[in-house]
Short mmCIF file of C-alpha atoms in Angstrom, two decimals:
data_model
loop_
_atom_site.label_atom_id
_atom_site.label_comp_id
_atom_site.label_asym_id
_atom_site.label_seq_id
_atom_site.Cartn_x
_atom_site.Cartn_y
_atom_site.Cartn_z
CA MET A 1 -21.11 -2.74 -16.33
CA THR A 2 -17.92 -1.00 -17.43
CA ILE A 3 -16.25 1.74 -15.42
CA ARG A 4 -17.07 4.24 -18.20
CA THR A 5 -20.76 3.42 -17.95
CA ARG A 6 -20.64 3.62 -14.16
CA VAL A 7 -18.99 7.04 -14.18
CA LEU A 8 -21.47 8.38 -16.73
CA LEU A 9 -24.41 6.94 -14.80
CA VAL A 10 -23.22 8.32 -11.46
CA PHE A 11 -22.54 11.75 -12.90
CA SER A 12 -25.92 11.78 -14.68
CA ILE A 13 -27.87 10.79 -11.56
CA LEU A 14 -25.94 13.27 -9.42
CA VAL A 15 -26.41 16.16 -11.84
CA VAL A 16 -30.12 15.38 -12.38
CA ILE A 17 -30.69 15.30 -8.61
CA LEU A 18 -28.83 18.57 -8.14
CA ILE A 19 -30.67 20.25 -11.03
CA SER A 20 -34.03 18.99 -9.74
CA LEU A 21 -33.32 20.25 -6.24
CA PHE A 22 -32.12 23.58 -7.59
CA THR A 23 -35.17 23.89 -9.84
CA LEU A 24 -37.60 23.14 -7.02
CA VAL A 25 -35.96 25.57 -4.63
CA HIS A 26 -35.61 28.20 -7.32
CA ALA A 27 -39.24 27.73 -8.40
CA TYR A 28 -40.44 28.21 -4.84
CA PHE A 29 -38.47 31.38 -4.24
CA GLU A 30 -39.21 32.68 -7.75
CA SER A 31 -42.94 32.15 -7.16
CA VAL A 32 -42.80 33.99 -3.85
CA ASN A 33 -40.73 36.82 -5.30
CA LEU A 34 -42.92 37.09 -8.40
CA ASN A 35 -46.09 37.37 -6.30
CA GLN A 36 -44.44 40.06 -4.17
CA GLU A 37 -43.25 41.81 -7.33
CA TYR A 38 -46.74 41.94 -8.84
CA LYS A 39 -48.29 43.02 -5.56
CA GLN A 40 -45.84 45.90 -5.43
CA LEU A 41 -46.48 46.70 -9.11
CA SER A 42 -50.26 46.71 -8.61
CA ARG A 43 -49.90 49.08 -5.62
CA GLN A 44 -47.62 51.43 -7.53
CA THR A 45 -49.91 51.47 -10.59
CA ALA A 46 -53.05 51.99 -8.51
CA ASN A 47 -51.41 54.81 -6.53
CA ALA A 48 -50.16 56.46 -9.71
CA LEU A 49 -53.66 56.41 -11.24
CA SER A 50 -55.39 57.57 -8.07
CA PHE A 51 -53.17 60.65 -7.84
CA MET A 52 -53.62 61.66 -11.50
CA PRO A 53 -55.71 64.93 -11.69
CA ALA A 54 -56.69 64.06 -15.25
CA LEU A 55 -58.33 60.82 -14.11
CA ALA A 56 -60.10 62.59 -11.24
CA ASN A 57 -61.46 65.31 -13.63
CA ALA A 58 -62.57 62.68 -16.16
CA LEU A 59 -64.34 60.74 -13.42
CA HIS A 60 -65.97 63.93 -12.06
CA GLU A 61 -67.16 64.96 -15.53
CA ASN A 62 -68.04 61.35 -16.44
CA ASP A 63 -65.79 61.52 -19.51
CA VAL A 64 -65.55 57.83 -20.46
CA SER A 65 -63.30 58.34 -23.48
CA GLU A 66 -60.76 60.29 -21.41
CA VAL A 67 -60.76 57.58 -18.75
CA GLN A 68 -60.26 54.90 -21.40
CA GLY A 69 -57.32 56.77 -22.88
CA ILE A 70 -55.63 57.20 -19.53
CA ILE A 71 -56.09 53.49 -18.71
CA ASP A 72 -54.68 52.39 -22.05
CA ARG A 73 -51.58 54.52 -21.64
CA VAL A 74 -50.95 53.14 -18.12
CA ARG A 75 -51.50 49.50 -19.18
CA LEU A 76 -48.77 49.82 -21.82
CA GLN A 77 -46.30 50.90 -19.13
CA ALA A 78 -47.33 48.47 -16.33
CA TYR A 79 -47.31 45.02 -18.04
CA ASN A 80 -50.97 45.20 -19.18
CA PRO A 81 -52.94 44.91 -15.93
CA LEU A 82 -56.73 44.88 -15.66
CA VAL A 83 -57.80 48.41 -14.66
CA SER A 84 -61.27 49.44 -13.52
CA VAL A 85 -62.44 52.92 -12.49
CA ILE A 86 -65.42 52.87 -10.12
CA ASP A 87 -67.56 55.86 -9.11
CA ASP A 88 -68.75 56.54 -5.61
CA ASN A 89 -71.92 54.53 -6.32
CA GLY A 90 -69.97 51.33 -6.97
CA LYS A 91 -70.47 51.30 -10.75
CA GLU A 92 -67.72 50.64 -13.26
CA MET A 93 -67.34 53.74 -15.34
CA LEU A 94 -66.39 51.98 -18.58
CA SER A 95 -69.10 49.31 -18.54
CA GLY A 96 -71.74 51.17 -16.57
CA LYS A 97 -72.44 48.03 -14.60
CA GLU A 98 -72.42 47.67 -10.87
CA ASP A 99 -69.13 46.13 -9.68
CA GLU A 100 -69.56 42.50 -8.65
CA THR A 101 -67.22 42.96 -5.72
CA ARG A 102 -68.93 46.11 -4.48
CA HIS A 103 -69.02 44.83 -0.93
CA SER A 104 -65.21 44.65 -0.88
CA LEU A 105 -65.02 48.29 -2.03
CA GLN A 106 -66.79 49.67 1.03
CA ALA A 107 -63.57 50.25 2.95
CA THR A 108 -62.16 52.23 0.05
CA LEU A 109 -65.31 54.17 -1.00
CA VAL A 110 -66.33 54.97 2.56
CA PHE A 111 -63.06 55.36 4.44
CA GLY A 112 -60.60 55.96 1.55
CA SER A 113 -58.36 53.08 2.50
CA TYR A 114 -55.85 51.28 0.22
CA ARG A 115 -56.33 47.52 -0.15
CA THR A 116 -54.05 44.92 -1.78
CA GLU A 117 -55.30 41.33 -1.79
CA ARG A 118 -55.50 38.02 -3.61
CA THR A 119 -59.08 37.44 -4.74
CA VAL A 120 -61.32 36.16 -7.57
CA LEU A 121 -62.40 38.59 -10.28
CA HIS A 122 -64.58 37.64 -13.24
CA GLY A 123 -64.05 33.96 -12.45
CA GLU A 124 -60.27 34.00 -12.25
CA GLU A 125 -57.85 34.45 -9.37
CA VAL A 126 -56.04 37.79 -9.36
CA ILE A 127 -53.76 39.98 -7.31
CA GLN A 128 -55.34 43.38 -7.08
CA THR A 129 -54.94 46.75 -5.37
CA THR A 130 -57.82 49.18 -4.81
CA ALA A 131 -56.97 52.86 -4.27
CA PRO A 132 -59.33 55.86 -3.60
CA ILE A 133 -59.68 58.76 -6.07
CA TYR A 134 -60.07 62.29 -4.62
CA ASP A 135 -61.23 65.46 -6.40
CA GLN A 136 -60.04 68.90 -5.34
CA ILE A 137 -63.02 71.09 -4.51
CA GLY A 138 -61.79 74.42 -3.27
CA ASP A 139 -59.48 73.85 -0.41
CA ALA A 140 -61.00 70.46 0.36
CA GLU A 141 -60.75 66.99 -1.18
CA GLN A 142 -63.80 64.87 -1.93
CA LEU A 143 -63.80 61.03 -2.37
CA ILE A 144 -65.40 60.54 -5.76
CA GLY A 145 -64.48 56.92 -6.59
CA ALA A 146 -61.78 54.28 -6.72
CA VAL A 147 -59.38 52.67 -9.14
CA ARG A 148 -58.65 48.95 -9.15
CA VAL A 149 -55.51 47.41 -10.71
CA SER A 150 -55.50 43.59 -11.07
CA TYR A 151 -52.98 41.05 -12.36
CA PRO A 152 -54.37 37.53 -13.11
CA LEU A 153 -52.45 34.68 -11.50
CA GLU A 154 -52.54 32.80 -14.78
CA ARG A 155 -50.49 35.57 -16.41
CA ILE A 156 -48.12 35.61 -13.42
CA ASN A 157 -47.68 31.83 -13.72
CA GLU A 158 -46.88 32.21 -17.41
CA VAL A 159 -44.06 34.57 -16.50
CA LEU A 160 -42.91 32.09 -13.85
CA TYR A 161 -42.92 29.17 -16.31
CA GLU A 162 -40.99 31.20 -18.85
CA ARG A 163 -38.28 31.94 -16.28
CA LEU A 164 -38.18 28.30 -15.15
CA TRP A 165 -37.80 27.10 -18.73
CA ARG A 166 -34.80 29.38 -19.15
CA ASN A 167 -33.30 27.88 -15.98
CA ALA A 168 -34.15 24.36 -17.22
CA PHE A 169 -32.27 25.09 -20.44
CA VAL A 170 -29.24 26.10 -18.40
CA GLY A 171 -29.65 22.90 -16.35
CA PHE A 172 -29.75 20.71 -19.46
CA ALA A 173 -26.66 22.48 -20.75
CA GLY A 174 -24.99 21.74 -17.39
CA LEU A 175 -26.05 18.09 -17.66
CA ALA A 176 -24.54 17.82 -21.13
CA LEU A 177 -21.34 19.48 -19.91
CA SER A 178 -21.14 17.15 -16.89
CA LEU A 179 -21.59 14.10 -19.15
CA LEU A 180 -18.79 15.39 -21.35
CA CYS A 181 -16.54 15.85 -18.30
CA ALA A 182 -17.54 12.39 -17.03
CA GLY A 183 -16.57 10.90 -20.37
CA ILE A 184 -13.17 12.63 -20.24
CA ILE A 185 -12.57 11.49 -16.65
CA SER A 186 -13.62 7.89 -17.37
CA SER A 187 -11.34 7.82 -20.43
CA SER A 188 -8.46 9.08 -18.27
CA ILE A 189 -9.18 6.41 -15.65
CA GLN A 190 -9.23 3.71 -18.31
CA ARG A 191 -5.89 4.91 -19.66
CA ASP A 192 -4.38 4.85 -16.16
CA THR A 193 -5.72 1.33 -15.55
CA PHE A 194 -4.68 0.07 -19.01
CA GLY A 195 -8.31 -0.50 -19.91
CA HIS A 196 -8.90 -2.91 -17.02
CA GLU A 197 -12.13 -2.90 -15.06
CA PRO A 198 -12.15 -2.44 -11.24
CA ALA A 199 -13.10 -6.08 -10.61
CA LEU A 200 -10.16 -7.29 -12.68
CA ILE A 201 -7.85 -4.77 -10.98
CA ALA A 202 -8.97 -6.03 -7.56
CA THR A 203 -8.33 -9.62 -8.63
CA LEU A 204 -4.89 -8.75 -10.01
CA TYR A 205 -4.07 -6.85 -6.81
CA LYS A 206 -5.01 -9.83 -4.63
CA GLU A 207 -2.96 -12.17 -6.82
CA ARG A 208 -0.02 -9.74 -6.66
CA GLU A 209 -0.20 -9.57 -2.85
CA ALA A 210 -0.43 -13.35 -2.58
CA LEU A 211 2.54 -13.72 -4.94
CA LEU A 212 4.64 -11.22 -2.98
CA GLN A 213 3.76 -12.94 0.29
CA SER A 214 4.71 -16.38 -1.01
CA LEU A 215 7.99 -15.44 -2.71
CA ASN A 216 11.21 -16.40 -0.96
CA GLU A 217 13.04 -13.64 -2.82
CA GLY A 218 13.12 -10.15 -1.36
CA ILE A 219 11.46 -7.50 -3.54
CA CYS A 220 11.46 -3.76 -2.95
CA ALA A 221 10.68 -0.75 -5.12
CA VAL A 222 10.90 3.04 -4.92
CA ASN A 223 9.14 5.82 -6.83
CA GLU A 224 10.78 8.72 -8.63
CA HIS A 225 11.08 10.64 -5.34
CA GLY A 226 12.91 7.76 -3.63
CA ASP A 227 9.96 6.79 -1.42
CA VAL A 228 9.59 3.06 -0.78
CA THR A 229 6.45 1.71 -2.48
CA LEU A 230 7.05 -2.02 -2.12
CA PHE A 231 8.77 -4.08 0.56
CA ASN A 232 7.63 -7.70 0.82
CA PRO A 233 7.98 -9.97 3.92
CA ALA A 234 10.84 -11.92 2.36
CA ALA A 235 12.81 -8.68 1.99
CA ALA A 236 12.19 -7.83 5.65
CA PHE A 237 13.30 -11.33 6.70
CA ILE A 238 16.47 -11.36 4.58
CA LEU A 239 17.53 -7.85 5.60
CA GLY A 240 16.48 -8.38 9.22
CA THR A 241 14.32 -5.25 9.43
CA GLU A 242 10.59 -4.62 9.56
CA GLN A 243 10.76 -1.38 7.58
CA ALA A 244 12.80 -0.44 4.55
CA ASN A 245 16.03 1.33 5.45
CA LYS A 246 17.25 3.72 2.77
CA GLY A 247 20.85 2.99 3.76
CA VAL A 248 20.30 -0.70 3.00
CA LEU A 249 18.52 0.16 -0.25
CA HIS A 250 21.55 2.21 -1.27
CA LYS A 251 23.73 -0.86 -0.69
CA LEU A 252 21.37 -2.95 -2.82
CA GLY A 253 21.95 -0.55 -5.73
CA LEU A 254 18.30 0.48 -5.95
CA PHE A 255 19.06 4.20 -6.00
CA GLU A 256 21.78 3.64 -8.60
CA SER A 257 19.12 2.25 -10.90
CA LEU A 258 16.75 5.11 -10.01
CA HIS A 259 19.17 7.98 -10.59
CA ASN A 260 21.52 6.57 -13.24
CA GLY A 261 19.27 4.07 -15.03
CA GLN A 262 21.77 1.32 -14.19
CA THR A 263 20.66 -2.30 -14.49
CA LEU A 264 22.14 -4.95 -12.18
CA PHE A 265 21.95 -8.65 -13.01
CA ASP A 266 23.00 -11.33 -10.47
CA ASP A 267 25.28 -8.84 -8.74
CA MET A 268 26.89 -10.17 -5.53
CA ARG A 269 26.63 -7.75 -2.59
CA ASN A 270 27.56 -8.20 1.07
CA ILE A 271 24.84 -6.62 3.24
CA SER A 272 24.22 -7.09 6.96
CA GLY A 273 26.62 -10.03 7.09
CA LYS A 274 24.92 -11.85 4.24
CA SER A 275 25.90 -12.45 0.64
CA LEU A 276 23.00 -11.42 -1.56
CA VAL A 277 22.45 -11.95 -5.28
CA VAL A 278 20.88 -8.69 -6.44
CA ASN A 279 18.95 -7.76 -9.59
CA CYS A 280 17.89 -4.13 -10.12
CA GLN A 281 16.36 -2.25 -12.99
CA PRO A 282 14.71 1.17 -13.47
CA LEU A 283 11.00 1.58 -14.22
CA TYR A 284 9.90 3.73 -17.15
CA GLU A 285 6.58 5.30 -18.13
CA ASN A 286 6.33 7.14 -21.45
CA LYS A 287 10.14 7.08 -21.66
CA LYS A 288 10.39 8.83 -18.28
CA ARG A 289 12.11 7.14 -15.35
CA VAL A 290 9.46 6.87 -12.62
CA GLY A 291 11.08 4.46 -10.16
CA ALA A 292 13.18 1.36 -9.70
CA ILE A 293 12.62 -2.20 -8.53
CA CYS A 294 15.02 -4.68 -6.99
CA SER A 295 14.88 -8.40 -6.24
CA PHE A 296 17.45 -10.25 -4.17
CA ARG A 297 18.01 -13.66 -2.60
CA ASP A 298 20.26 -14.88 0.17
CA PHE A 299 23.23 -16.61 -1.44
CA THR A 300 24.56 -17.49 2.03
CA GLU A 301 21.85 -20.12 2.44
CA ILE A 302 22.65 -21.57 -0.98
CA LYS A 303 26.32 -21.68 -0.02
CA GLN A 304 25.45 -23.40 3.25
CA VAL A 305 23.52 -26.06 1.38
CA LYS A 306 26.43 -26.55 -1.00
CA GLU A 307 28.90 -26.84 1.84
CA THR A 308 26.64 -29.25 3.73
CA MET A 309 26.43 -31.42 0.61
CA ALA A 310 30.18 -31.13 0.24
CA GLN A 311 30.58 -32.23 3.85
CA MET A 312 28.40 -35.27 3.26
CA GLN A 313 30.30 -36.07 0.07
CA ALA A 314 33.60 -35.70 1.93
CA GLN A 315 32.36 -38.05 4.64
CA SER A 316 31.37 -40.58 2.03
CA ASP A 317 34.72 -40.23 0.27
CA GLY A 318 36.51 -40.56 3.59
CA LEU A 319 34.71 -43.76 4.47
CA ARG A 320 35.51 -45.18 1.02
CA ALA A 321 39.16 -44.19 1.48
CA GLN A 322 39.22 -45.84 4.91
CA ALA A 323 37.70 -49.01 3.45
CA HIS A 324 40.30 -48.95 0.69
CA GLU A 325 43.09 -48.52 3.27
CA PHE A 326 41.87 -51.49 5.32
CA ARG A 327 41.59 -53.57 2.18
CA ASN A 328 45.23 -52.85 1.40
CA LYS A 329 46.19 -53.85 4.92
CA LEU A 330 44.26 -57.09 4.51
CA TYR A 331 46.19 -57.76 1.29
CA VAL A 332 49.46 -57.18 3.18
CA LEU A 333 48.33 -59.53 5.95
CA MET A 334 47.25 -62.17 3.42
CA GLY A 335 50.60 -61.93 1.66
CA LEU A 336 52.55 -62.40 4.89
CA LEU A 337 50.50 -65.47 5.76
CA GLN A 338 50.96 -66.96 2.29
CA LEU A 339 54.73 -66.47 2.62
CA GLY A 340 54.66 -68.22 5.99
CA LYS A 341 55.66 -65.10 7.88
CA GLN A 342 53.39 -65.72 10.82
CA GLU A 343 55.47 -63.71 13.31
CA GLU A 344 55.60 -60.67 10.99
CA ALA A 345 51.84 -61.02 10.41
CA LEU A 346 51.18 -61.15 14.14
CA THR A 347 53.39 -58.11 14.73
CA PHE A 348 51.55 -56.24 11.94
CA ILE A 349 48.16 -57.08 13.47
CA ILE A 350 49.30 -56.01 16.96
CA ASN A 351 50.63 -52.69 15.67
CA GLU A 352 47.52 -51.90 13.62
CA THR A 353 45.07 -52.86 16.34
CA SER A 354 46.92 -50.80 18.94
CA VAL A 355 46.76 -47.73 16.69
CA GLN A 356 43.15 -48.38 15.73
CA ARG A 357 42.23 -49.00 19.36
CA ALA A 358 43.87 -45.73 20.39
CA GLN A 359 41.77 -43.90 17.79
CA THR A 360 38.47 -45.74 17.99
CA VAL A 361 38.09 -46.56 21.69
CA PRO A 362 37.35 -42.95 22.63
CA LEU A 363 35.23 -42.65 19.52
CA PHE A 364 32.96 -45.64 20.07
CA GLN A 365 33.01 -45.83 23.87
CA LYS A 366 32.87 -42.16 24.81
CA ILE A 367 31.04 -40.66 21.82
CA THR A 368 27.76 -42.50 21.24
CA ASP A 369 26.06 -40.13 18.77
CA VAL A 370 26.04 -42.13 15.52
CA GLY A 371 26.08 -39.04 13.28
CA VAL A 372 29.09 -37.58 15.07
CA GLN A 373 30.85 -40.97 14.95
CA ALA A 374 30.39 -41.20 11.18
CA LEU A 375 31.55 -37.61 10.75
CA LEU A 376 34.69 -38.18 12.84
CA LEU A 377 35.55 -41.39 10.98
CA ALA A 378 35.29 -39.55 7.67
CA LYS A 379 37.45 -36.69 8.92
CA MET A 380 40.03 -39.19 10.23
CA ALA A 381 40.22 -40.72 6.78
CA LYS A 382 40.56 -37.27 5.18
CA ALA A 383 43.28 -36.33 7.68
CA ALA A 384 45.11 -39.58 7.02
CA GLU A 385 45.13 -38.83 3.29
CA LYS A 386 46.88 -35.53 4.04
CA HIS A 387 49.20 -37.20 6.56
CA VAL A 388 47.54 -35.32 9.41
CA HIS A 389 47.19 -37.04 12.78
CA LEU A 390 43.59 -36.48 13.92
CA SER A 391 43.05 -37.90 17.39
CA ILE A 392 40.19 -37.84 19.90
CA GLU A 393 40.81 -36.80 23.46
CA GLU A 394 40.34 -39.82 25.74
CA SER A 395 38.38 -37.75 28.28
CA SER A 396 35.75 -36.93 25.65
CA GLU A 397 32.18 -37.97 26.41
CA LEU A 398 29.25 -37.12 24.17
CA HIS A 399 25.90 -38.89 24.13
CA THR A 400 23.22 -38.70 21.48
CA ILE A 401 22.24 -35.12 20.62
CA GLU A 402 18.56 -35.27 19.74
CA ARG A 403 17.78 -31.54 19.69
CA ILE A 404 20.17 -30.64 16.89
CA PRO A 405 19.87 -32.38 13.49
CA ILE A 406 22.92 -34.10 12.03
CA SER A 407 22.99 -31.58 9.13
CA ASP A 408 23.65 -28.71 11.56
CA LEU A 409 26.13 -30.79 13.58
CA SER A 410 27.92 -31.64 10.34
CA THR A 411 28.14 -27.94 9.48
CA ILE A 412 29.52 -27.04 12.91
CA ILE A 413 31.99 -29.89 13.54
CA GLY A 414 32.86 -30.57 9.89
CA ASN A 415 33.83 -26.97 9.06
CA VAL A 416 35.89 -26.55 12.21
CA LEU A 417 37.75 -29.86 11.60
CA ASP A 418 38.28 -28.99 7.92
CA ASN A 419 39.81 -25.66 8.92
CA ALA A 420 42.05 -27.40 11.46
CA ILE A 421 43.21 -30.04 8.94
CA GLU A 422 43.95 -27.40 6.31
CA ALA A 423 45.76 -25.27 8.91
CA VAL A 424 48.33 -28.03 9.57
CA ALA A 425 48.45 -29.62 6.11
CA ASP A 426 51.51 -27.59 5.07
CA THR A 427 53.26 -27.47 8.45
CA GLU A 428 55.91 -29.72 9.90
CA LYS A 429 53.84 -30.73 12.89
CA LYS A 430 50.50 -32.10 11.73
CA ASP A 431 48.39 -32.69 14.84
CA VAL A 432 44.66 -32.11 15.31
CA LEU A 433 42.94 -32.96 18.60
CA PHE A 434 39.17 -33.24 19.01
CA PHE A 435 37.43 -32.98 22.37
CA ALA A 436 33.70 -33.15 23.13
CA SER A 437 31.76 -33.09 26.39
CA ASP A 438 28.11 -32.93 27.40
CA ALA A 439 28.71 -32.47 31.12
CA GLY A 440 26.78 -29.60 32.64
CA ASP A 441 24.10 -27.51 30.91
CA GLU A 442 25.78 -27.23 27.55
CA TRP A 443 27.61 -29.20 24.90
CA VAL A 444 31.26 -28.26 24.63
CA ILE A 445 33.42 -29.00 21.56
CA ASP A 446 37.10 -28.07 21.35
CA VAL A 447 39.30 -28.53 18.28
CA TYR A 448 43.03 -27.91 18.57
CA ASP A 449 45.43 -27.69 15.65
CA SER A 450 49.21 -27.29 15.71
CA GLY A 451 49.23 -24.77 12.88
CA GLN A 452 50.53 -21.21 12.67
CA GLY A 453 48.19 -19.91 15.35
CA PHE A 454 45.43 -17.36 15.20
CA ASN A 455 46.38 -13.69 15.29
CA GLU A 456 43.53 -12.05 13.29
CA ASP A 457 40.47 -10.47 14.74
CA LEU A 458 37.65 -13.06 14.68
CA LYS A 459 34.80 -10.76 13.70
CA PRO A 460 35.88 -10.00 10.12
CA LEU A 461 36.43 -13.71 9.44
CA LEU A 462 32.85 -14.46 10.45
CA GLN A 463 31.59 -12.45 7.49
CA PRO A 464 30.70 -14.48 4.36
CA GLY A 465 33.51 -14.56 1.82
CA ARG A 466 36.24 -13.45 4.28
CA SER A 467 39.16 -15.86 4.42
CA THR A 468 42.94 -16.10 4.58
CA LYS A 469 42.80 -18.86 1.92
CA GLY A 470 41.95 -16.77 -1.14
CA GLU A 471 38.86 -15.90 -3.13
CA GLU A 472 35.71 -18.02 -3.30
CA ARG A 473 36.49 -19.22 0.23
CA GLY A 474 35.64 -18.10 3.72
CA PHE A 475 32.07 -19.34 4.06
CA GLY A 476 32.95 -22.10 6.61
CA LEU A 477 33.29 -20.09 9.80
CA SER A 478 30.41 -17.83 8.72
CA ASN A 479 28.16 -20.87 8.26
CA VAL A 480 29.23 -22.23 11.64
CA GLN A 481 28.41 -18.88 13.24
CA GLN A 482 24.97 -18.71 11.63
CA VAL A 483 24.06 -22.26 12.67
CA LEU A 484 25.26 -21.56 16.22
CA GLU A 485 23.10 -18.44 16.38
CA LYS A 486 20.10 -20.59 15.49
CA TRP A 487 20.78 -22.81 18.53
CA ASN A 488 21.92 -19.92 20.79
CA GLY A 489 25.49 -21.23 20.71
CA VAL A 490 28.76 -19.31 20.66
CA MET A 491 32.19 -19.91 19.17
CA GLU A 492 35.52 -18.76 20.56
CA VAL A 493 38.82 -18.80 18.66
CA ASN A 494 42.02 -18.49 20.70
CA GLY A 495 45.64 -18.70 19.70
CA ILE A 496 47.76 -20.63 22.22
CA SER A 497 50.81 -18.52 21.46
CA ASP A 498 52.49 -17.15 18.38
CA LYS A 499 52.74 -20.00 15.84
CA GLU A 500 51.89 -22.59 18.48
CA GLY A 501 48.45 -23.55 17.26
CA THR A 502 44.81 -22.58 17.63
CA VAL A 503 41.90 -23.77 19.77
CA VAL A 504 38.34 -23.36 18.51
CA SER A 505 35.80 -23.76 21.31
CA ILE A 506 32.08 -24.21 20.70
CA TYR A 507 29.37 -23.97 23.38
CA ILE A 508 25.74 -24.94 22.72
CA PRO A 509 23.03 -24.83 25.45
CA LYS A 510 21.18 -28.10 25.95
CA THR A 511 17.85 -26.41 26.67
CA GLU A 512 16.03 -24.53 23.92
CA GLY A 513 15.92 -20.80 24.60
CA ASP A 514 18.91 -20.77 26.95
CA LYS A 515 21.84 -18.55 26.14
CA ARG A 516 25.36 -18.73 27.32
#
């Protein structure tokens, strides 16, 4: 059943019920009022006749024609009642017959009383009034008869039916008008719902809600008054707020689209410490701007993934470079042996093993986490390519870290080491020192570089895209900070002295939920 049919059916049933109730109530009160009206009319007519001297004289003189004339004139003025004139013997003057209700006339003929009642006359139910007729004899009055005015109920009911039919006509006209209004309303509803039925609208609404709940992109919308009409869970998660903040929506450019009709496509915006890719466009209805909608996604996460992949690629490249370096050394050793330079070959082996031992003993004896070992080997190879001396503090001691995945460790350690290597790449002194310890209730990682030192405020550099190295950079420290926040860790950056290097210290609680 279509919505148009439903509206018409509901309106029809409602109007029919209302008209029926109104008709019943009106019929009841109209019947009561009509009976009272005819009782009053019969009393007034009977009283008027009983006080007419001409009727009293005609009755006294037994002038039938005069009585008939008077009755006819009164019937024309009083809605044609049945009128009977009765003498003091109980006989009807016009017919000469004894009245069939003579016993009911005793109170009037004997005591001169007025009587209005509902009774049966000549086989039909009537409302009648009986009034006494007096004749003036000298100074005295003599009761000489009575007049009876009757209105049949059948005639009264005909009047009632006529009035009810007029009301019924008005009711049918109201029904037709209500159906017309229902048709207009249902057509308006169909236009507003694009011709869709309620069941389909409910299905589309459920699908829309499910879609909004499942999207990883934030979506929010405002109406023409700037009130927020849509704010999905992904938007709340990305912006870090349960309710839409108009200040944040301004930063997204949503109100620019609403007021200026501006369209944004893949626009980069820095909001709440996150880099967001924003798309906004205004909403139109009948060429009138009625709102705006905005979708956005967290580009910081995408950048983190890219940098993590870059870290893994750098580790792989570093290991390949290290293998290539050792292969070259093997070629040198093989050449010395082929030339019979055994002493030079032995000296070469002793020198290389002493250097390698100095670098790898702390790595393989003190640091047992395989992922960290691989990461440090790759960074050593990368540092060696840039002629940077990356060494591991002999007092370092770090066992397997099971709570934190290697991807997060790679983000933390790899970015800090990359920053340290780049900090000394163009300086005269190219030293980077790595220290790690798991003593106590937290993991401690220190990275020292002999670069220019750190004299900028840390907080701005923790924002995505902020860097001293130029554009399209500056996501490293921000990524480190975000990963540390996930594990309740903290990072401290301290300059030793002006242009004497920098120490980056990282502290991560061993127990989940602990904070430093």
